[in-house]
PDB file of C-alpha atoms in Angstrom:
ATOM      1  CA  ILE X   1     291.791  95.301  20.388  1.00 75.00           C
ATOM      2  CA  ILE X   2     293.311  93.400  23.347  1.00 84.00           C
ATOM      3  CA  LEU X   3     292.256  96.131  25.767  1.00 88.00           C
ATOM      4  CA  LEU X   4     288.765  96.315  24.268  1.00 89.00           C
ATOM      5  CA  ASN X   5     288.440  92.554  24.589  1.00 90.00           C
ATOM      6  CA  LYS X   6     289.483  92.805  28.218  1.00 92.00           C
ATOM      7  CA  ALA X   7     286.965  95.586  28.862  1.00 95.00           C
ATOM      8  CA  CYS X   8     284.218  93.534  27.226  1.00 95.00           C
ATOM      9  CA  LYS X   9     285.055  90.505  29.395  1.00 92.00           C
ATOM     10  CA  PHE X  10     284.597  92.750  32.424  1.00 93.00           C
ATOM     11  CA  ALA X  11     281.075  93.594  31.203  1.00 94.00           C
ATOM     12  CA  ASP X  12     281.854  97.013  29.764  1.00 96.00           C
ATOM     13  CA  GLY X  13     279.155  97.646  27.148  1.00 96.00           C
ATOM     14  CA  SER X  14     281.110 100.339  25.319  1.00 95.00           C
ATOM     15  CA  GLY X  15     284.117  98.037  25.056  1.00 96.00           C
ATOM     16  CA  CYS X  16     282.004  95.255  23.552  1.00 96.00           C
ATOM     17  CA  TYR X  17     280.337  97.664  21.123  1.00 96.00           C
ATOM     18  CA  ILE X  18     283.572  99.191  19.819  1.00 95.00           C
ATOM     19  CA  LEU X  19     285.115  95.728  19.619  1.00 94.00           C
ATOM     20  CA  GLY X  20     282.174  94.638  17.482  1.00 94.00           C
ATOM     21  CA  LEU X  21     282.616  97.589  15.135  1.00 93.00           C
ATOM     22  CA  PHE X  22     286.267  96.724  14.543  1.00 92.00           C
ATOM     23  CA  THR X  23     285.792  92.956  14.218  1.00 91.00           C
ATOM     24  CA  PRO X  24     285.953  91.876  10.535  1.00 91.00           C
ATOM     25  CA  ASP X  25     284.126  88.572  11.059  1.00 91.00           C
ATOM     26  CA  ASN X  26     280.357  89.161  10.727  1.00 88.00           C
ATOM     27  CA  ASN X  27     279.392  86.465  13.225  1.00 90.00           C
ATOM     28  CA  MET X  28     281.757  87.800  15.885  1.00 92.00           C
ATOM     29  CA  ARG X  29     280.643  91.330  15.102  1.00 92.00           C
ATOM     30  CA  SER X  30     277.026  90.330  15.766  1.00 91.00           C
ATOM     31  CA  PHE X  31     278.073  88.533  18.943  1.00 94.00           C
ATOM     32  CA  TYR X  32     279.874  91.528  20.435  1.00 95.00           C
ATOM     33  CA  ILE X  33     277.178  94.033  19.469  1.00 95.00           C
ATOM     34  CA  HIS X  34     274.468  91.781  20.898  1.00 94.00           C
ATOM     35  CA  LYS X  35     276.450  91.453  24.121  1.00 96.00           C
ATOM     36  CA  ALA X  36     276.919  95.230  24.262  1.00 97.00           C
ATOM     37  CA  CYS X  37     273.174  95.721  23.893  1.00 96.00           C
ATOM     38  CA  GLU X  38     272.534  93.256  26.700  1.00 96.00           C
ATOM     39  CA  LEU X  39     274.881  95.432  28.764  1.00 97.00           C
ATOM     40  CA  ASN X  40     272.633  98.420  27.944  1.00 97.00           C
ATOM     41  CA  ASN X  41     274.747 100.212  25.368  1.00 97.00           C
ATOM     42  CA  PRO X  42     272.129 102.197  23.382  1.00 97.00           C
ATOM     43  CA  LEU X  43     274.128 102.443  20.159  1.00 96.00           C
ATOM     44  CA  ALA X  44     274.676  98.692  20.189  1.00 96.00           C
ATOM     45  CA  CYS X  45     270.916  98.094  20.495  1.00 96.00           C
ATOM     46  CA  GLN X  46     270.310 100.553  17.649  1.00 94.00           C
ATOM     47  CA  ASN X  47     272.941  98.808  15.530  1.00 92.00           C
ATOM     48  CA  GLU X  48     271.526  95.364  16.288  1.00 91.00           C
ATOM     49  CA  ALA X  49     268.033  96.584  15.398  1.00 91.00           C
ATOM     50  CA  SER X  50     269.227  97.514  11.916  1.00 83.00           C
ATOM     51  CA  PHE X  51     270.518  93.943  11.460  1.00 74.00           C
ATOM     52  CA  GLY X  52     267.071  92.537  12.153  1.00 61.00           C
ATOM     53  CA  LYS X  53     265.305  95.084   9.970  1.00 54.00           C
ATOM     54  CA  ASN X  54     267.445  94.138   6.973  1.00 50.00           C
ATOM     55  CA  ALA X  55     267.256  90.382   7.519  1.00 46.00           C
ATOM     56  CA  LEU X  56     265.327  88.003   5.272  1.00 41.00           C
ATOM     57  CA  ARG X  57     262.520  87.122   7.706  1.00 42.00           C
ATOM     58  CA  LEU X  58     261.085  90.606   8.055  1.00 46.00           C
ATOM     59  CA  ASP X  59     257.907  89.306   9.679  1.00 51.00           C
ATOM     60  CA  LEU X  60     259.896  88.079  12.691  1.00 52.00           C
ATOM     61  CA  ASN X  61     262.955  90.291  12.649  1.00 77.00           C
ATOM     62  CA  TYR X  62     261.240  93.637  12.258  1.00 83.00           C
ATOM     63  CA  LYS X  63     259.281  92.958  15.423  1.00 86.00           C
ATOM     64  CA  LYS X  64     262.550  92.274  17.244  1.00 89.00           C
ATOM     65  CA  SER X  65     264.004  95.440  15.735  1.00 90.00           C
ATOM     66  CA  ILE X  66     261.146  97.503  17.181  1.00 93.00           C
ATOM     67  CA  GLU X  67     261.903  96.022  20.605  1.00 93.00           C
ATOM     68  CA  LEU X  68     265.567  96.983  20.228  1.00 95.00           C
ATOM     69  CA  TYR X  69     264.738 100.484  18.980  1.00 96.00           C
ATOM     70  CA  THR X  70     262.503 100.872  22.031  1.00 96.00           C
ATOM     71  CA  LYS X  71     265.309  99.825  24.349  1.00 97.00           C
ATOM     72  CA  ALA X  72     267.858 102.106  22.661  1.00 97.00           C
ATOM     73  CA  CYS X  73     265.519 105.120  22.719  1.00 97.00           C
ATOM     74  CA  ASN X  74     264.641 104.564  26.382  1.00 97.00           C
ATOM     75  CA  LEU X  75     268.310 104.199  27.325  1.00 97.00           C
ATOM     76  CA  ASP X  76     269.540 107.395  25.678  1.00 97.00           C
ATOM     77  CA  LYS X  77     267.364 109.630  23.477  1.00 95.00           C
ATOM     78  CA  ASN X  78     270.243 111.935  22.615  1.00 96.00           C
ATOM     79  CA  ASN X  79     272.749 109.372  21.346  1.00 95.00           C
ATOM     80  CA  ALA X  80     270.180 106.907  19.984  1.00 96.00           C
ATOM     81  CA  VAL X  81     267.868 109.495  18.446  1.00 97.00           C
ATOM     82  CA  ASP X  82     267.597 107.474  15.210  1.00 95.00           C
ATOM     83  CA  SER X  83     265.946 104.722  17.239  1.00 96.00           C
ATOM     84  CA  CYS X  84     263.400 107.197  18.592  1.00 97.00           C
ATOM     85  CA  VAL X  85     262.539 108.276  15.037  1.00 97.00           C
ATOM     86  CA  LYS X  86     262.102 104.653  13.906  1.00 95.00           C
ATOM     87  CA  LEU X  87     259.964 103.947  16.961  1.00 96.00           C
ATOM     88  CA  GLY X  88     257.871 107.077  16.420  1.00 97.00           C
ATOM     89  CA  ASN X  89     257.087 106.038  12.854  1.00 96.00           C
ATOM     90  CA  ALA X  90     256.251 102.521  14.037  1.00 95.00           C
ATOM     91  CA  TYR X  91     253.631 103.896  16.440  1.00 97.00           C
ATOM     92  CA  LEU X  92     252.156 106.145  13.742  1.00 96.00           C
ATOM     93  CA  GLN X  93     251.871 103.201  11.345  1.00 94.00           C
ATOM     94  CA  GLY X  94     250.907 100.565  13.901  1.00 94.00           C
ATOM     95  CA  LEU X  95     253.920  98.542  12.760  1.00 89.00           C
ATOM     96  CA  PHE X  96     254.378  95.644  15.226  1.00 88.00           C
ATOM     97  CA  VAL X  97     253.087  97.930  18.011  1.00 93.00           C
ATOM     98  CA  ASN X  98     249.599  99.174  18.781  1.00 94.00           C
ATOM     99  CA  LYS X  99     248.977 102.313  16.728  1.00 96.00           C
ATOM    100  CA  ASP X 100     249.332 105.360  18.969  1.00 97.00           C
ATOM    101  CA  ASP X 101     249.422 108.712  17.161  1.00 97.00           C
ATOM    102  CA  ASP X 102     250.110 110.761  20.294  1.00 97.00           C
ATOM    103  CA  LYS X 103     253.079 108.624  21.301  1.00 97.00           C
ATOM    104  CA  GLY X 104     254.415 108.531  17.755  1.00 97.00           C
ATOM    105  CA  LEU X 105     254.251 112.307  17.337  1.00 97.00           C
ATOM    106  CA  GLU X 106     255.770 112.859  20.782  1.00 98.00           C
ATOM    107  CA  LEU X 107     258.766 110.695  19.858  1.00 98.00           C
ATOM    108  CA  LEU X 108     259.257 112.564  16.575  1.00 98.00           C
ATOM    109  CA  GLU X 109     258.913 115.944  18.319  1.00 98.00           C
ATOM    110  CA  ASP X 110     261.538 114.943  20.896  1.00 98.00           C
ATOM    111  CA  ALA X 111     263.853 113.769  18.124  1.00 98.00           C
ATOM    112  CA  CYS X 112     263.389 116.999  16.184  1.00 98.00           C
ATOM    113  CA  ARG X 113     264.122 119.058  19.305  1.00 97.00           C
ATOM    114  CA  ILE X 114     267.311 117.075  19.885  1.00 96.00           C
ATOM    115  CA  GLY X 115     268.476 117.873  16.356  1.00 97.00           C
ATOM    116  CA  SER X 116     267.327 114.977  14.199  1.00 97.00           C
ATOM    117  CA  GLY X 117     266.685 116.196  10.667  1.00 97.00           C
ATOM    118  CA  GLU X 118     264.898 112.928   9.969  1.00 96.00           C
ATOM    119  CA  GLY X 119     262.579 113.450  12.940  1.00 98.00           C
ATOM    120  CA  CYS X 120     261.702 116.973  11.772  1.00 98.00           C
ATOM    121  CA  PHE X 121     261.152 115.667   8.240  1.00 97.00           C
ATOM    122  CA  TYR X 122     258.588 113.059   9.261  1.00 97.00           C
ATOM    123  CA  LEU X 123     256.754 115.620  11.374  1.00 98.00           C
ATOM    124  CA  GLY X 124     256.611 117.827   8.284  1.00 97.00           C
ATOM    125  CA  GLU X 125     255.237 114.974   6.182  1.00 96.00           C
ATOM    126  CA  ASN X 126     252.495 114.239   8.709  1.00 97.00           C
ATOM    127  CA  TYR X 127     251.422 117.858   9.043  1.00 97.00           C
ATOM    128  CA  TYR X 128     251.628 118.622   5.313  1.00 96.00           C
ATOM    129  CA  TYR X 129     249.349 115.759   4.319  1.00 96.00           C
ATOM    130  CA  GLY X 130     247.282 115.640   7.504  1.00 96.00           C
ATOM    131  CA  LYS X 131     248.376 112.113   8.340  1.00 92.00           C
ATOM    132  CA  ASN X 132     247.815 111.143  11.987  1.00 92.00           C
ATOM    133  CA  VAL X 133     247.358 114.835  12.839  1.00 95.00           C
ATOM    134  CA  ASN X 134     245.323 117.866  11.741  1.00 95.00           C
ATOM    135  CA  LYS X 135     246.620 119.236   8.451  1.00 96.00           C
ATOM    136  CA  ASP X 136     248.806 122.332   8.872  1.00 96.00           C
ATOM    137  CA  GLN X 137     250.967 123.110   5.854  1.00 94.00           C
ATOM    138  CA  LYS X 138     252.527 126.227   7.373  1.00 94.00           C
ATOM    139  CA  LEU X 139     253.753 124.209  10.358  1.00 97.00           C
ATOM    140  CA  ALA X 140     254.892 121.464   7.988  1.00 96.00           C
ATOM    141  CA  LEU X 141     257.131 123.909   6.111  1.00 95.00           C
ATOM    142  CA  GLU X 142     258.640 125.041   9.407  1.00 96.00           C
ATOM    143  CA  TYR X 143     259.539 121.430  10.167  1.00 98.00           C
ATOM    144  CA  PHE X 144     260.986 120.933   6.679  1.00 97.00           C
ATOM    145  CA  ASP X 145     263.061 124.084   7.199  1.00 96.00           C
ATOM    146  CA  LYS X 146     264.418 122.683  10.480  1.00 97.00           C
ATOM    147  CA  SER X 147     265.115 119.367   8.785  1.00 97.00           C
ATOM    148  CA  CYS X 148     267.086 121.093   6.031  1.00 97.00           C
ATOM    149  CA  ASN X 149     269.018 123.149   8.580  1.00 96.00           C
ATOM    150  CA  TYR X 150     269.976 119.856  10.230  1.00 97.00           C
ATOM    151  CA  GLU X 151     271.393 118.757   6.857  1.00 96.00           C
ATOM    152  CA  TYR X 152     268.715 116.171   6.063  1.00 96.00           C
ATOM    153  CA  GLY X 153     268.383 116.119   2.277  1.00 96.00           C
ATOM    154  CA  PRO X 154     264.707 115.111   1.914  1.00 95.00           C
ATOM    155  CA  GLY X 155     263.779 118.029   4.175  1.00 95.00           C
ATOM    156  CA  CYS X 156     265.506 120.492   1.833  1.00 95.00           C
ATOM    157  CA  ILE X 157     263.787 118.925  -1.179  1.00 94.00           C
ATOM    158  CA  ARG X 158     260.308 119.116   0.374  1.00 93.00           C
ATOM    159  CA  LEU X 159     260.909 122.677   1.565  1.00 93.00           C
ATOM    160  CA  GLY X 160     261.888 123.757  -1.936  1.00 92.00           C
ATOM    161  CA  LEU X 161     259.135 121.906  -3.792  1.00 89.00           C
ATOM    162  CA  TYR X 162     256.252 122.696  -1.461  1.00 89.00           C
ATOM    163  CA  SER X 163     257.231 126.343  -0.927  1.00 89.00           C
ATOM    164  CA  TRP X 164     257.434 126.851  -4.682  1.00 85.00           C
ATOM    165  CA  GLN X 165     254.122 125.044  -5.280  1.00 81.00           C
ATOM    166  CA  ASN X 166     252.446 127.313  -2.725  1.00 75.00           C
ATOM    167  CA  LYS X 167     254.045 130.386  -4.353  1.00 78.00           C
ATOM    168  CA  MET X 168     256.074 131.119  -1.229  1.00 78.00           C
ATOM    169  CA  MET X 169     259.439 130.915  -2.989  1.00 80.00           C
ATOM    170  CA  ASP X 170     260.887 131.877  -6.367  1.00 84.00           C
ATOM    171  CA  THR X 171     262.403 129.355  -8.781  1.00 85.00           C
ATOM    172  CA  GLU X 172     265.998 130.318  -7.991  1.00 89.00           C
ATOM    173  CA  HIS X 173     265.632 129.668  -4.261  1.00 87.00           C
ATOM    174  CA  GLU X 174     263.845 126.407  -5.009  1.00 87.00           C
ATOM    175  CA  ARG X 175     266.736 125.317  -7.252  1.00 89.00           C
ATOM    176  CA  ILE X 176     269.294 126.079  -4.521  1.00 92.00           C
ATOM    177  CA  LEU X 177     267.370 124.016  -1.978  1.00 92.00           C
ATOM    178  CA  LEU X 178     266.857 121.117  -4.384  1.00 90.00           C
ATOM    179  CA  ASN X 179     270.551 121.025  -5.295  1.00 92.00           C
ATOM    180  CA  LYS X 180     271.491 121.024  -1.613  1.00 95.00           C
ATOM    181  CA  GLY X 181     268.926 118.317  -0.900  1.00 94.00           C
ATOM    182  CA  TYR X 182     270.009 115.979  -3.697  1.00 92.00           C
ATOM    183  CA  LYS X 183     273.666 116.368  -2.751  1.00 94.00           C
ATOM    184  CA  LEU X 184     272.865 115.424   0.857  1.00 94.00           C
ATOM    185  CA  CYS X 185     270.716 112.513  -0.360  1.00 94.00           C
ATOM    186  CA  GLU X 186     273.618 111.126  -2.375  1.00 93.00           C
ATOM    187  CA  GLU X 187     275.747 110.969   0.774  1.00 91.00           C
ATOM    188  CA  LYS X 188     272.987 109.433   2.908  1.00 90.00           C
ATOM    189  CA  CYS X 189     271.934 106.916   0.272  1.00 92.00           C
ATOM    190  CA  LYS X 190     275.448 105.466   0.300  1.00 90.00           C
ATOM    191  CA  ASN X 191     274.700 104.565   3.932  1.00 84.00           C
ATOM    192  CA  ASN X 192     271.348 102.988   2.935  1.00 81.00           C
ATOM    193  CA  GLU X 193     269.116 105.727   4.346  1.00 85.00           C
ATOM    194  CA  PRO X 194     265.804 104.830   2.611  1.00 86.00           C
ATOM    195  CA  GLU X 195     264.114 108.236   2.293  1.00 88.00           C
ATOM    196  CA  SER X 196     267.252 109.739   0.756  1.00 92.00           C
ATOM    197  CA  CYS X 197     267.551 106.876  -1.744  1.00 93.00           C
ATOM    198  CA  TYR X 198     263.863 107.277  -2.609  1.00 89.00           C
ATOM    199  CA  ASP X 199     264.162 111.006  -3.335  1.00 88.00           C
ATOM    200  CA  LEU X 200     267.380 110.491  -5.258  1.00 86.00           C
ATOM    201  CA  GLY X 201     265.787 107.731  -7.334  1.00 89.00           C
ATOM    202  CA  LEU X 202     262.818 109.938  -8.230  1.00 82.00           C
ATOM    203  CA  ASN X 203     265.184 112.685  -9.280  1.00 80.00           C
ATOM    204  CA  TYR X 204     267.075 110.342 -11.628  1.00 79.00           C
ATOM    205  CA  PHE X 205     263.813 108.843 -12.939  1.00 68.00           C
ATOM    206  CA  TYR X 206     262.152 112.148 -13.791  1.00 63.00           C
ATOM    207  CA  GLY X 207     265.370 113.978 -14.609  1.00 56.00           C
TER     208      GLY X 207
END
């Protein structure tokens, strides 16, 4: 901790970020992570964005979160890929940014290429339902398959359900994918990943 504090004082963004993660006091944690973001640490900006998104004044704080996600994604797409996914969805929805389908899809495609199961999942959702893009269910299933291979639970669930509904998969294979998906969702939901909690909740509700 002493060495991290020293590194942070010498304007080392990584030092400030790690110091923030290990600081038990919430106010000091926010201080160090904010400082790390100002020093252009992408993970710190991504972390700080999640603070704003979960705060009480969503009308103000979500806008700030989008700015931080933008900064994190621009700094390092590989290590802050979650920020790129959040930003991509924001552009597709016109959420505190001007709606831009091309930019939104490009961000999700980049994230999926990097290995983000969440990025692949949202591409699948858009193509399956024809949201913000021409409907292409075959391509959607390919994205859901990638998402599942990247261990993203909702991707496995959609792949199983939609393949079975379109008679492209037997019941046994669907069951295997659903079981894998719900198990992954349980793990992600513990970390407050919304799509995983949503799918898990529906599973419990409908049995």
